[in-house]
DNA sequence: CACTATTTATAGCATCAAGCTATTAATTTA
DNA sequence: TAAATTAATAGCTTGATGCTATAAATAGTG
């Protein structure tokens, strides 16, 4: 007893005529006769009382009819819903982000929503090395905005834009007055840096080592906001992406540019390479890249 | 997208393994692979993320899974219900009756219900000539208890029992005192008889004509209860089936047996000859006939 | 009453989907 | 590195489902 048979039966019951039903179903009348006969065999009781002139539903037929129409409509619903899914994925777009995207992500989302108004967004903060790859592979996220440079077989990682790293220190700090600052100047200072595993930590350490210097690491933090809090209390200095201090900065802290080619990080958008991307996901990817083209 | 495919998919999703699912479905693993592939093609997006070691549901897969399990369970319900229908018909047994069955039908129903406790009864009073045949043909009734002698190609009509017709008259009526009464004695009396089309009318008129007599018809009625009401008022006399006056009779009326071979009617049980009879219907038929064997 | 039109059933044929086996490819485990 | 496991691919077979042609039944019509 499959959907097709039920569909055939319901159509005959609606038309109360095999030939009309066959026309509507775009099959021949004998095929339809056969199909109904088989259905009756399977059900075990006649469904239609028929002579050459009149077709009527039997008791069993009436019952099957009501049940079958219900089932068929639900089947149609299912098909329609899967059609939707094909376009929009699950209706949910899960994006793994880092903090510094705050200044541009709302804009991208806004233009995107004109095209896919029904999509529901989920923005997850994904920090640290392994978490990034896992979140993609385990279907936690569809897309990932990250500063991790991922080089894996199955993950595509496209650069979006570069972000400068800037020195941040307290207004009252001695270096705050100095015109131009170099890495070497920072060696003796209490330094605040990300914990092991973060790309930014690696970038900063590389910048130091390029100048044959080593920072005096006093604090290890996970979020740059934490670093800023420490700087506000003048407990140390730090180097963080410029986007964290581009906005209305409070007066107690000062930002300084340091000239070093290494003090720059690249922001990537990453996704599973060989996995099907729903058009909704694809579109968001394109929208994002266009934003930085 | 048919039921089978969905069933396959759900099984794979449950097992998270093609080979295990194939075993459970009693098909080969390649066949299953193929089936899922086709389903994915039809849906338009991948449902399962698979490498040789692990099978996981995609977003689309998760959605289809929940919808499909629902649909499948409903399909199973439908099958079970049709199985029920095969055994018990629609769960409703519609019997066309005439009034005089009152004295035995409850007994038959009682023993019958021990075997089919879920059957719901409907007792319709079916009067008159054409109504009897129509009620069978149009699926209004499954069985018919009738005194009509039906001789049609498509209707089987089995005699159940004979019923005597008796004279009924008012206590104060002159004939009430007489010992033995003959048809001839009734000619001048106000006679109450069924309207045209009823078998009993034909029976009575034949009894008269056998004796070369004609009744003086004053009233034509449709229900024998009406006739009794008229007799109670001494407005006339009537001849009706004995079962109508077998029960506690009120004192105002008197019954008299008339010796005439024609004053007897046969009660039949009738049903459509070439139509499928659900076992529940069949059983009731047997139960009824056994009652009078 | 014969003739036409209509409708379902039957018979026989064609084709394609859905199954199978055998094999390959990929990956984990020992 | 070998063995084991698992999914995918290739190629073949078969049966269900479709088709056409035709028969059978019946209602309507001149």
Coordinates of C-alpha atoms (C1' of nucleotides) in Angstrom, one line a residue:
Chain A
X1 CA 0.0 0.0 0.0
X2 CA 1.9 3.0 -1.2
X3 CA 1.2 6.6 -1.7
X4 CA 0.6 6.3 -5.4
X5 CA -2.1 3.7 -4.9
X6 CA -3.8 5.8 -2.3
X7 CA -3.7 8.8 -4.6
X8 CA -5.2 6.8 -7.4
X9 CA -7.9 5.5 -5.2
X10 CA -8.8 8.9 -3.8
X11 CA -9.0 10.3 -7.3
X12 CA -11.4 7.6 -8.4
X13 CA -13.5 8.2 -5.3
X14 CA -13.6 11.9 -6.0
X15 CA -14.6 11.4 -9.6
X16 CA -16.7 8.3 -9.1
X17 CA -15.4 7.3 -12.5
X18 CA -12.4 5.3 -13.6
X19 CA -12.0 6.9 -16.9
X20 CA -12.3 10.5 -15.6
X21 CA -9.9 9.7 -12.8
X22 CA -7.5 8.1 -15.3
X23 CA -7.5 11.2 -17.4
X24 CA -6.8 13.4 -14.4
X25 CA -4.0 11.1 -13.3
X26 CA -2.5 11.0 -16.8
X27 CA -2.6 7.3 -16.9
X28 CA -4.7 4.9 -19.0
X29 CA -7.9 3.6 -17.7
X30 CA -6.8 -0.1 -17.6
X31 CA -3.7 0.8 -15.6
X32 CA -6.0 2.5 -13.1
X33 CA -8.3 -0.5 -12.9
X34 CA -5.4 -2.7 -12.2
X35 CA -4.0 -0.4 -9.6
X36 CA -7.3 -0.3 -7.7
X37 CA -7.7 -4.0 -8.0
X38 CA -4.3 -4.5 -6.4
X39 CA -5.1 -2.1 -3.7
X40 CA -8.3 -4.0 -2.9
X41 CA -6.3 -7.3 -2.9
X42 CA -3.9 -5.8 -0.4
X43 CA -6.5 -4.3 1.8
X44 CA -8.5 -7.5 1.7
X45 CA -11.9 -6.0 1.0
X46 CA -13.5 -4.3 -1.9
X47 CA -13.3 -0.5 -1.9
X48 CA -15.4 0.3 -4.9
X49 CA -18.7 -1.2 -6.0
X50 CA -18.7 -0.9 -9.8
X51 CA -20.7 -1.9 -12.7
X52 CA -20.2 -0.4 -16.1
X53 CA -22.5 2.4 -15.3
X54 CA -21.9 3.5 -11.8
X55 CA -19.1 3.5 -9.3
X56 CA -19.8 3.7 -5.6
X57 CA -17.8 3.5 -2.4
X58 CA -18.2 0.5 -0.2
X59 CA -18.0 0.8 3.6
X60 CA -14.3 -0.1 3.6
X61 CA -13.9 2.4 0.7
X62 CA -15.4 5.2 2.7
X63 CA -13.2 4.5 5.6
X64 CA -10.1 4.3 3.5
X65 CA -11.1 7.4 1.7
X66 CA -11.1 9.6 4.8
X67 CA -7.9 8.2 6.1
X68 CA -6.2 8.3 2.8
X69 CA -7.0 12.0 2.0
X70 CA -5.6 12.9 5.3
X71 CA -2.4 11.0 4.7
X72 CA -2.1 12.4 1.2
X73 CA -2.4 16.0 2.3
X74 CA 0.2 15.4 5.0
X75 CA 2.5 13.8 2.3
X76 CA 2.0 17.0 0.3
X77 CA 2.9 19.1 3.3
X78 CA 6.0 17.1 3.7
X79 CA 7.0 17.6 0.2
X80 CA 6.4 21.3 0.3
X81 CA 8.4 21.6 3.5
X82 CA 11.3 19.7 2.0
X83 CA 11.1 22.1 -0.9
X84 CA 11.6 24.9 1.5
X85 CA 14.4 23.1 3.2
X86 CA 16.2 22.8 -0.1
X87 CA 16.3 26.5 -0.4
X88 CA 16.7 27.7 3.1
X89 CA 18.3 24.8 4.8
X90 CA 16.8 24.1 8.2
X91 CA 15.5 27.7 8.3
X92 CA 18.3 28.4 10.8
X93 CA 21.6 29.8 9.9
X94 CA 24.2 29.1 12.5
X95 CA 27.3 31.3 12.3
X96 CA 30.3 30.9 14.4
X97 CA 31.9 34.3 15.1
X98 CA 34.7 36.0 16.9
X99 CA 34.0 39.2 18.9
X100 CA 35.5 41.6 16.4
X101 CA 32.8 41.1 13.8
X102 CA 30.4 43.2 15.8
X103 CA 31.1 46.3 13.6
X104 CA 30.1 44.8 10.3
X105 CA 28.0 41.7 10.8
X106 CA 24.7 43.5 11.5
X107 CA 25.0 45.3 8.2
X108 CA 25.5 42.1 6.2
X109 CA 22.6 40.4 8.0
X110 CA 20.3 43.3 7.2
X111 CA 20.9 43.2 3.5
X112 CA 20.7 39.4 3.6
X113 CA 17.4 39.4 5.3
X114 CA 15.7 41.2 2.4
X115 CA 16.2 38.0 0.4
X116 CA 15.6 35.4 3.1
X117 CA 13.2 37.0 5.6
X118 CA 12.3 33.7 7.2
X119 CA 15.8 32.7 8.2
X120 CA 16.4 32.5 11.9
X121 CA 20.0 33.5 12.9
X122 CA 22.1 32.0 15.6
X123 CA 25.4 33.6 16.3
X124 CA 27.7 31.4 18.4
X125 CA 30.9 32.7 19.8
X126 CA 33.5 30.1 18.8
X127 CA 36.9 30.5 20.4
X128 CA 40.1 28.6 20.3
X129 CA 41.8 26.2 18.0
X130 CA 40.0 22.8 18.0
X131 CA 36.6 24.2 18.7
X132 CA 36.6 26.0 15.3
X133 CA 37.1 22.8 13.3
X134 CA 34.7 20.8 15.5
X135 CA 31.9 23.3 15.3
X136 CA 31.9 23.0 11.5
X137 CA 32.4 19.2 11.3
X138 CA 29.7 18.4 13.9
X139 CA 27.1 20.6 12.3
X140 CA 27.1 23.1 15.1
X141 CA 27.8 25.9 12.6
X142 CA 27.2 26.4 8.9
X143 CA 29.7 29.1 8.5
X144 CA 32.5 30.4 10.6
X145 CA 34.1 33.8 10.8
X146 CA 37.5 33.3 12.4
X147 CA 41.0 34.6 12.5
X148 CA 42.3 31.0 12.7
X149 CA 44.1 30.0 9.6
X150 CA 42.6 26.6 9.0
X151 CA 44.4 24.3 6.6
X152 CA 42.5 21.1 6.4
X153 CA 41.5 18.9 3.6
X154 CA 37.8 19.2 4.1
X155 CA 37.5 22.9 5.2
X156 CA 37.5 25.8 2.9
X157 CA 38.9 29.0 4.4
X158 CA 38.6 32.2 2.5
X159 CA 40.3 35.4 3.6
X160 CA 37.9 38.3 4.2
X161 CA 39.9 41.3 5.4
X162 CA 42.9 42.2 7.4
X163 CA 42.8 43.7 10.8
X164 CA 45.6 45.7 12.4
X165 CA 46.7 44.9 15.9
X166 CA 47.2 48.0 18.0
X167 CA 48.8 48.7 21.3
X168 CA 46.5 49.7 24.1
X169 CA 47.6 51.2 27.4
X170 CA 46.4 53.4 30.2
X171 CA 46.3 57.1 29.8
X172 CA 48.7 57.5 32.7
X173 CA 51.2 54.9 31.5
X174 CA 54.6 56.4 30.7
X175 CA 54.5 55.1 27.1
X176 CA 51.3 56.9 26.5
X177 CA 53.3 60.1 25.9
X178 CA 55.8 58.7 23.5
X179 CA 55.4 59.6 19.8
X180 CA 56.4 56.3 18.1
X181 CA 56.7 53.0 19.9
X182 CA 58.5 49.9 18.9
X183 CA 58.2 46.3 20.0
X184 CA 61.5 46.5 21.8
X185 CA 60.0 49.2 24.1
X186 CA 57.5 46.8 25.4
X187 CA 59.7 44.0 26.7
X188 CA 59.7 45.1 30.3
X189 CA 56.1 46.0 30.5
X190 CA 53.4 43.8 32.2
X191 CA 51.9 42.2 29.1
X192 CA 48.4 40.9 28.7
X193 CA 47.9 38.2 26.0
X194 CA 45.5 35.5 24.9
X195 CA 45.9 32.0 26.2
X196 CA 47.5 29.2 24.3
X197 CA 45.7 28.1 21.2
X198 CA 44.5 31.5 20.0
X199 CA 45.8 32.8 16.7
X200 CA 46.3 36.3 18.0
X201 CA 48.7 35.1 20.7
X202 CA 50.8 33.4 18.0
X203 CA 50.8 36.5 15.8
X204 CA 51.9 38.7 18.7
X205 CA 54.7 36.4 19.8
X206 CA 55.9 36.2 16.3
X207 CA 56.1 39.9 16.1
X208 CA 58.2 40.0 19.2
X209 CA 60.5 37.3 18.0
X210 CA 61.0 39.0 14.7
X211 CA 62.5 41.8 16.7
X212 CA 64.4 39.4 18.9
X213 CA 62.3 40.5 21.9
X214 CA 60.2 38.7 24.5
X215 CA 57.2 40.1 26.3
X216 CA 56.8 39.9 30.0
X217 CA 53.5 38.0 30.1
X218 CA 51.6 38.9 33.3
X219 CA 48.1 38.0 32.3
X220 CA 46.6 35.4 30.0
X221 CA 43.0 36.1 28.9
X222 CA 40.4 34.5 26.6
X223 CA 38.4 37.6 25.6
X224 CA 39.8 40.9 24.5
X225 CA 37.2 42.7 26.6
X226 CA 38.9 41.2 29.6
X227 CA 42.2 42.6 28.5
X228 CA 40.7 46.1 28.1
X229 CA 39.3 45.9 31.6
X230 CA 42.8 45.2 32.9
X231 CA 44.3 48.0 31.0
X232 CA 41.7 50.4 32.3
X233 CA 43.0 49.6 35.8
X234 CA 46.5 50.2 34.5
X235 CA 47.5 46.6 35.4
X236 CA 49.3 46.1 32.1
X237 CA 49.5 46.8 28.4
X238 CA 48.1 44.7 25.6
X239 CA 48.0 44.3 21.8
X240 CA 44.6 43.6 20.3
X241 CA 42.7 43.9 17.0
X242 CA 41.9 47.5 16.2
X243 CA 38.2 46.8 15.9
X244 CA 37.9 46.4 19.7
X245 CA 39.0 50.0 20.2
X246 CA 37.6 51.6 17.1
X247 CA 34.3 52.5 18.7
X248 CA 33.6 55.2 21.3
X249 CA 36.6 54.6 23.6
X250 CA 36.5 55.6 27.2
X251 CA 39.0 58.3 28.1
X252 CA 41.1 56.2 30.4
X253 CA 42.8 54.2 27.7
X254 CA 45.0 55.1 24.7
X255 CA 45.7 53.3 21.5
X256 CA 49.0 53.4 19.7
X257 CA 50.0 52.0 16.3
X258 CA 53.1 49.9 16.3
X259 CA 55.0 49.5 13.0
X260 CA 55.5 45.8 12.5
X261 CA 54.5 43.7 9.5
X262 CA 53.5 40.8 11.8
X263 CA 51.1 42.8 13.8
X264 CA 48.2 42.1 11.6
X265 CA 45.7 39.3 11.5
X266 CA 43.6 38.0 8.8
X267 CA 39.9 37.3 9.2
X268 CA 38.6 34.3 7.3
X269 CA 35.2 32.8 6.5
X270 CA 35.3 29.0 6.7
X271 CA 32.9 26.2 5.7
X272 CA 32.9 22.5 5.0
X273 CA 34.4 22.0 1.5
X274 CA 32.5 19.0 0.2
X275 CA 29.3 19.5 2.1
X276 CA 26.1 20.6 0.4
X277 CA 25.4 24.3 1.2
X278 CA 21.8 25.3 1.1
X279 CA 21.2 28.3 -1.1
X280 CA 20.5 30.3 2.0
X281 CA 23.9 29.5 3.4
X282 CA 25.6 30.1 0.0
X283 CA 23.9 33.4 -0.2
X284 CA 25.1 34.5 3.2
X285 CA 28.6 33.5 2.2
X286 CA 28.5 35.6 -1.0
X287 CA 26.9 38.5 0.8
X288 CA 29.7 38.5 3.3
X289 CA 32.5 38.3 0.8
X290 CA 30.9 41.0 -1.4
X291 CA 31.0 43.2 1.7
X292 CA 34.8 43.1 1.7
X293 CA 35.5 42.8 -2.0
Chain B
X1 CA 8.9 10.1 -2.7
X2 CA 7.0 7.1 -1.6
X3 CA 6.4 5.4 1.7
X4 CA 9.0 2.7 1.1
X5 CA 11.8 5.3 0.5
X6 CA 10.8 7.1 3.7
X7 CA 10.8 3.9 5.6
X8 CA 14.3 3.1 4.3
X9 CA 15.6 6.5 5.2
X10 CA 14.1 6.4 8.7
X11 CA 15.7 3.0 9.3
X12 CA 19.1 4.2 8.3
X13 CA 18.7 7.3 10.5
X14 CA 17.8 5.1 13.4
X15 CA 20.7 2.7 12.9
X16 CA 23.1 5.4 11.7
X17 CA 24.5 2.6 9.5
X18 CA 23.6 1.5 6.0
X19 CA 24.6 -2.1 6.5
X20 CA 22.7 -2.6 9.7
X21 CA 19.7 -0.9 8.3
X22 CA 19.9 -3.1 5.2
X23 CA 19.8 -6.2 7.4
X24 CA 16.9 -4.9 9.3
X25 CA 15.0 -4.1 6.1
X26 CA 15.9 -7.5 4.5
X27 CA 17.5 -5.9 1.5
X28 CA 21.0 -5.7 0.4
X29 CA 23.2 -2.8 1.4
X30 CA 23.8 -1.5 -2.2
X31 CA 20.0 -1.5 -2.8
X32 CA 19.6 0.7 0.3
X33 CA 22.4 3.0 -0.8
X34 CA 20.7 3.4 -4.1
X35 CA 17.3 4.1 -2.5
X36 CA 18.7 6.8 -0.3
X37 CA 20.6 8.3 -3.1
X38 CA 17.3 8.6 -5.1
X39 CA 15.5 10.0 -2.2
X40 CA 18.2 12.7 -1.9
X41 CA 17.9 13.4 -5.5
X42 CA 14.2 13.9 -5.3
X43 CA 14.4 16.0 -2.1
X44 CA 17.1 18.1 -3.7
X45 CA 19.5 18.2 -0.8
X46 CA 21.6 15.6 1.0
X47 CA 20.0 13.9 4.0
X48 CA 22.9 11.9 5.3
X49 CA 26.5 12.9 5.7
X50 CA 28.4 9.7 5.2
X51 CA 32.0 8.5 5.0
X52 CA 32.9 4.9 5.3
X53 CA 33.0 5.1 9.0
X54 CA 30.3 7.3 10.2
X55 CA 26.8 8.3 9.1
X56 CA 25.2 11.5 10.3
X57 CA 22.0 13.4 9.6
X58 CA 22.2 16.7 7.8
X59 CA 19.9 19.5 8.7
X60 CA 17.6 18.5 5.9
X61 CA 17.8 14.9 7.1
X62 CA 16.8 15.8 10.6
X63 CA 13.8 17.7 9.4
X64 CA 12.7 14.9 7.1
X65 CA 13.3 12.4 9.8
X66 CA 10.8 13.9 12.2
X67 CA 8.2 14.4 9.5
X68 CA 8.7 11.0 8.0
X69 CA 8.4 9.1 11.3
X70 CA 5.1 10.8 11.9
X71 CA 3.9 10.0 8.4
X72 CA 5.0 6.4 8.7
X73 CA 3.3 5.8 12.0
X74 CA 0.1 7.2 10.5
X75 CA 0.5 4.9 7.5
X76 CA 0.8 2.0 9.9
X77 CA -2.3 3.1 11.8
X78 CA -4.2 3.2 8.5
X79 CA -3.1 -0.3 7.6
X80 CA -4.1 -1.6 11.0
X81 CA -7.5 0.1 10.7
X82 CA -8.1 -1.4 7.3
X83 CA -7.2 -4.8 8.8
X84 CA -9.9 -4.2 11.4
X85 CA -12.3 -3.2 8.7
X86 CA -11.6 -6.4 6.9
X87 CA -12.7 -8.3 9.9
X88 CA -15.5 -6.2 11.3
X89 CA -16.7 -4.2 8.3
X90 CA -17.0 -0.5 9.1
X91 CA -17.6 -1.3 12.8
X92 CA -21.2 -0.6 12.2
X93 CA -23.8 -3.1 11.4
X94 CA -26.9 -1.6 9.8
X95 CA -29.9 -3.8 9.8
X96 CA -33.1 -2.9 8.1
X97 CA -36.1 -4.3 10.1
X98 CA -39.8 -4.6 10.3
X99 CA -41.6 -4.0 13.5
X100 CA -42.4 -7.6 14.3
X101 CA -38.8 -8.6 14.9
X102 CA -39.0 -6.9 18.3
X103 CA -39.6 -10.2 20.1
X104 CA -36.5 -12.0 18.9
X105 CA -33.9 -9.6 17.6
X106 CA -32.6 -8.5 21.1
X107 CA -31.7 -12.2 21.8
X108 CA -29.8 -12.6 18.6
X109 CA -27.9 -9.4 19.1
X110 CA -27.0 -10.4 22.7
X111 CA -25.3 -13.7 21.7
X112 CA -23.8 -12.0 18.7
X113 CA -22.1 -9.3 20.8
X114 CA -20.1 -11.8 22.7
X115 CA -18.1 -12.4 19.6
X116 CA -18.0 -8.9 18.2
X117 CA -18.2 -6.6 21.2
X118 CA -17.0 -3.5 19.2
X119 CA -19.7 -3.6 16.6
X120 CA -22.1 -0.7 16.8
X121 CA -25.7 -1.5 15.7
X122 CA -28.0 0.6 13.7
X123 CA -31.6 -0.6 13.3
X124 CA -33.5 1.1 10.6
X125 CA -37.2 0.6 10.0
X126 CA -37.5 -0.2 6.4
X127 CA -41.0 -0.2 5.1
X128 CA -42.6 -0.6 1.7
X129 CA -41.7 -2.2 -1.6
X130 CA -39.0 -0.2 -3.3
X131 CA -37.4 1.1 -0.2
X132 CA -36.4 -2.5 0.7
X133 CA -34.3 -3.0 -2.4
X134 CA -32.9 0.5 -2.4
X135 CA -31.7 0.3 1.1
X136 CA -29.6 -2.7 0.3
X137 CA -28.3 -1.5 -3.0
X138 CA -27.3 2.0 -1.9
X139 CA -25.4 0.7 1.1
X140 CA -27.9 2.0 3.6
X141 CA -28.3 -1.4 5.2
X142 CA -26.1 -4.5 5.3
X143 CA -28.9 -6.9 6.1
X144 CA -32.6 -6.7 5.8
X145 CA -35.2 -8.5 7.8
X146 CA -38.4 -8.3 5.8
X147 CA -41.6 -10.0 4.9
X148 CA -41.3 -8.8 1.3
X149 CA -40.6 -11.6 -1.0
X150 CA -37.7 -10.3 -3.1
X151 CA -36.9 -11.9 -6.4
X152 CA -34.1 -10.0 -7.9
X153 CA -30.9 -11.1 -9.6
X154 CA -28.6 -9.4 -7.2
X155 CA -30.4 -9.9 -3.9
X156 CA -30.4 -13.1 -1.9
X157 CA -33.5 -13.6 0.1
X158 CA -33.6 -16.5 2.6
X159 CA -36.7 -17.5 4.6
X160 CA -36.3 -17.3 8.3
X161 CA -39.7 -18.3 9.8
X162 CA -43.4 -18.1 9.2
X163 CA -45.7 -15.9 11.1
X164 CA -49.4 -16.3 11.4
X165 CA -51.8 -13.4 10.7
X166 CA -54.5 -13.1 13.3
X167 CA -57.7 -11.2 13.4
X168 CA -57.9 -8.4 16.0
X169 CA -61.0 -6.7 17.1
X170 CA -62.5 -4.7 19.9
X171 CA -63.8 -6.5 23.0
X172 CA -67.3 -5.1 22.4
X173 CA -67.4 -6.0 18.7
X174 CA -70.2 -8.5 17.9
X175 CA -67.7 -11.0 16.4
X176 CA -65.7 -11.1 19.6
X177 CA -68.2 -13.6 21.0
X178 CA -68.3 -15.9 18.1
X179 CA -66.4 -19.2 18.5
X180 CA -64.9 -19.8 15.0
X181 CA -64.7 -17.1 12.4
X182 CA -64.2 -17.3 8.7
X183 CA -63.1 -14.9 6.1
X184 CA -66.6 -14.6 4.7
X185 CA -67.8 -13.3 8.1
X186 CA -65.6 -10.2 7.7
X187 CA -66.8 -8.9 4.4
X188 CA -69.2 -6.3 5.8
X189 CA -66.9 -5.1 8.5
X190 CA -64.9 -1.9 8.5
X191 CA -61.5 -3.2 7.5
X192 CA -58.1 -1.7 8.4
X193 CA -55.3 -2.7 6.0
X194 CA -51.8 -1.7 5.0
X195 CA -51.4 0.7 2.1
X196 CA -50.4 -0.4 -1.3
X197 CA -47.0 -1.9 -1.7
X198 CA -46.9 -3.9 1.5
X199 CA -46.6 -7.6 1.4
X200 CA -49.1 -8.1 4.2
X201 CA -51.8 -6.3 2.2
X202 CA -51.2 -8.6 -0.7
X203 CA -51.4 -11.6 1.6
X204 CA -54.6 -10.6 3.2
X205 CA -56.3 -9.7 -0.1
X206 CA -55.3 -13.1 -1.5
X207 CA -56.8 -14.8 1.5
X208 CA -60.1 -13.0 0.8
X209 CA -60.1 -13.7 -2.9
X210 CA -59.4 -17.4 -2.2
X211 CA -62.8 -17.4 -0.4
X212 CA -64.4 -15.3 -3.1
X213 CA -64.8 -12.5 -0.7
X214 CA -63.8 -8.8 -0.6
X215 CA -63.1 -6.7 2.5
X216 CA -64.7 -3.3 3.0
X217 CA -61.6 -1.3 3.4
X218 CA -62.1 1.8 5.6
X219 CA -58.6 2.6 6.7
X220 CA -55.2 2.2 5.1
X221 CA -52.3 2.4 7.4
X222 CA -48.5 2.1 7.3
X223 CA -47.8 0.7 10.7
X224 CA -49.6 -2.0 12.5
X225 CA -49.4 -0.1 15.7
X226 CA -51.7 2.5 14.0
X227 CA -54.1 -0.3 13.2
X228 CA -54.2 -1.4 16.8
X229 CA -55.0 2.2 17.9
X230 CA -57.9 2.2 15.6
X231 CA -59.2 -1.1 16.8
X232 CA -59.0 0.0 20.4
X233 CA -61.4 2.8 19.5
X234 CA -63.6 0.1 17.8
X235 CA -63.4 1.9 14.5
X236 CA -62.8 -1.3 12.6
X237 CA -61.2 -4.7 12.6
X238 CA -57.8 -5.8 11.2
X239 CA -55.6 -8.7 10.4
X240 CA -52.0 -8.4 11.5
X241 CA -49.0 -10.6 12.3
X242 CA -49.5 -12.5 15.5
X243 CA -46.3 -11.1 17.0
X244 CA -47.8 -7.7 17.3
X245 CA -50.4 -9.0 19.8
X246 CA -48.4 -11.7 21.5
X247 CA -47.1 -9.5 24.2
X248 CA -49.1 -8.1 27.1
X249 CA -52.2 -7.1 25.3
X250 CA -54.5 -4.5 26.8
X251 CA -57.9 -5.7 27.7
X252 CA -59.9 -3.7 25.2
X253 CA -58.9 -5.8 22.2
X254 CA -59.3 -9.5 21.4
X255 CA -57.4 -11.7 19.0
X256 CA -59.0 -14.5 17.0
X257 CA -57.4 -17.1 14.8
X258 CA -58.8 -17.5 11.3
X259 CA -58.4 -20.8 9.5
X260 CA -57.0 -19.9 6.1
X261 CA -53.8 -21.2 4.6
X262 CA -53.1 -17.8 3.0
X263 CA -53.1 -16.0 6.3
X264 CA -49.5 -16.4 7.0
X265 CA -46.5 -14.4 6.0
X266 CA -42.9 -15.5 5.7
X267 CA -40.1 -13.4 7.1
X268 CA -36.9 -13.3 5.1
X269 CA -33.4 -12.1 5.7
X270 CA -32.0 -10.5 2.5
X271 CA -28.6 -9.2 1.4
X272 CA -26.8 -8.3 -1.7
X273 CA -25.8 -11.5 -3.5
X274 CA -22.5 -10.6 -5.1
X275 CA -21.2 -8.1 -2.7
X276 CA -18.4 -8.8 -0.2
X277 CA -19.8 -9.5 3.2
X278 CA -17.6 -8.6 6.1
X279 CA -17.2 -11.4 8.5
X280 CA -19.1 -9.4 11.1
X281 CA -22.0 -9.2 8.7
X282 CA -21.7 -12.9 7.7
X283 CA -21.7 -13.8 11.4
X284 CA -24.8 -11.9 12.2
X285 CA -26.5 -13.6 9.2
X286 CA -25.5 -17.0 10.5
X287 CA -26.5 -16.2 14.0
X288 CA -29.9 -15.1 12.9
X289 CA -30.5 -18.2 10.8
X290 CA -29.3 -20.5 13.5
X291 CA -31.9 -18.9 15.7
X292 CA -34.7 -20.2 13.6
X293 CA -33.1 -23.4 12.3
Chain C
dC1 C1' -35.5 -3.1 -31.1
dA2 C1' -31.2 -2.2 -33.0
dC3 C1' -27.5 1.1 -32.8
dT4 C1' -24.4 4.2 -30.7
dA5 C1' -21.8 5.9 -26.9
dT6 C1' -19.9 5.2 -22.7
dT7 C1' -17.6 2.8 -19.2
dT8 C1' -15.0 -0.9 -16.8
dA9 C1' -12.5 -5.4 -17.3
dT10 C1' -9.3 -8.5 -19.5
dA11 C1' -5.2 -9.9 -22.2
dG12 C1' -0.8 -9.4 -23.7
dC13 C1' 3.2 -6.7 -24.3
dA14 C1' 7.1 -3.2 -23.1
dT15 C1' 9.9 -0.8 -20.1
dC16 C1' 12.1 0.8 -16.1
dA17 C1' 12.7 0.9 -11.3
dA18 C1' 14.3 -1.7 -7.6
dG19 C1' 16.3 -5.5 -6.3
dC20 C1' 20.6 -8.7 -6.5
dT21 C1' 25.9 -10.1 -6.6
dA22 C1' 30.5 -9.0 -7.1
dT23 C1' 33.8 -5.7 -6.5
dT24 C1' 36.2 -1.4 -5.3
dA25 C1' 37.5 2.3 -2.2
dA26 C1' 38.2 4.2 2.1
dT27 C1' 39.1 4.0 6.8
dT28 C1' 39.6 2.1 11.4
dT29 C1' 41.7 -1.4 14.4
dA30 C1' 44.9 -4.8 15.7
Chain D
dT1 C1' 51.1 -3.7 7.5
dA2 C1' 47.3 -6.7 7.4
dA3 C1' 42.5 -7.6 8.6
dA4 C1' 38.0 -5.9 9.1
dT5 C1' 34.4 -3.0 8.3
dT6 C1' 31.5 -0.1 5.6
dA7 C1' 29.7 2.6 1.8
dA8 C1' 29.8 3.2 -3.3
dT9 C1' 29.9 1.5 -8.0
dA10 C1' 29.0 -1.6 -11.9
dG11 C1' 26.4 -4.7 -14.2
dC12 C1' 22.7 -7.8 -14.4
dT13 C1' 17.7 -9.7 -13.6
dT14 C1' 13.0 -9.4 -12.8
dG15 C1' 8.5 -7.9 -11.6
dA16 C1' 5.5 -4.1 -11.1
dT17 C1' 3.4 -0.7 -13.6
dG18 C1' 2.5 1.3 -17.5
dC19 C1' 0.6 0.8 -22.4
dT20 C1' -2.7 -0.7 -26.6
dA21 C1' -6.2 -3.4 -28.3
dT22 C1' -10.3 -5.5 -27.4
dA23 C1' -14.3 -7.4 -25.0
dA24 C1' -18.5 -7.0 -22.2
dA25 C1' -22.1 -4.5 -20.1
dT26 C1' -25.4 -0.9 -20.1
dA27 C1' -27.8 3.5 -20.8
dG28 C1' -29.7 6.4 -24.1
dT29 C1' -31.8 7.2 -28.8
dG30 C1' -33.9 7.1 -33.4

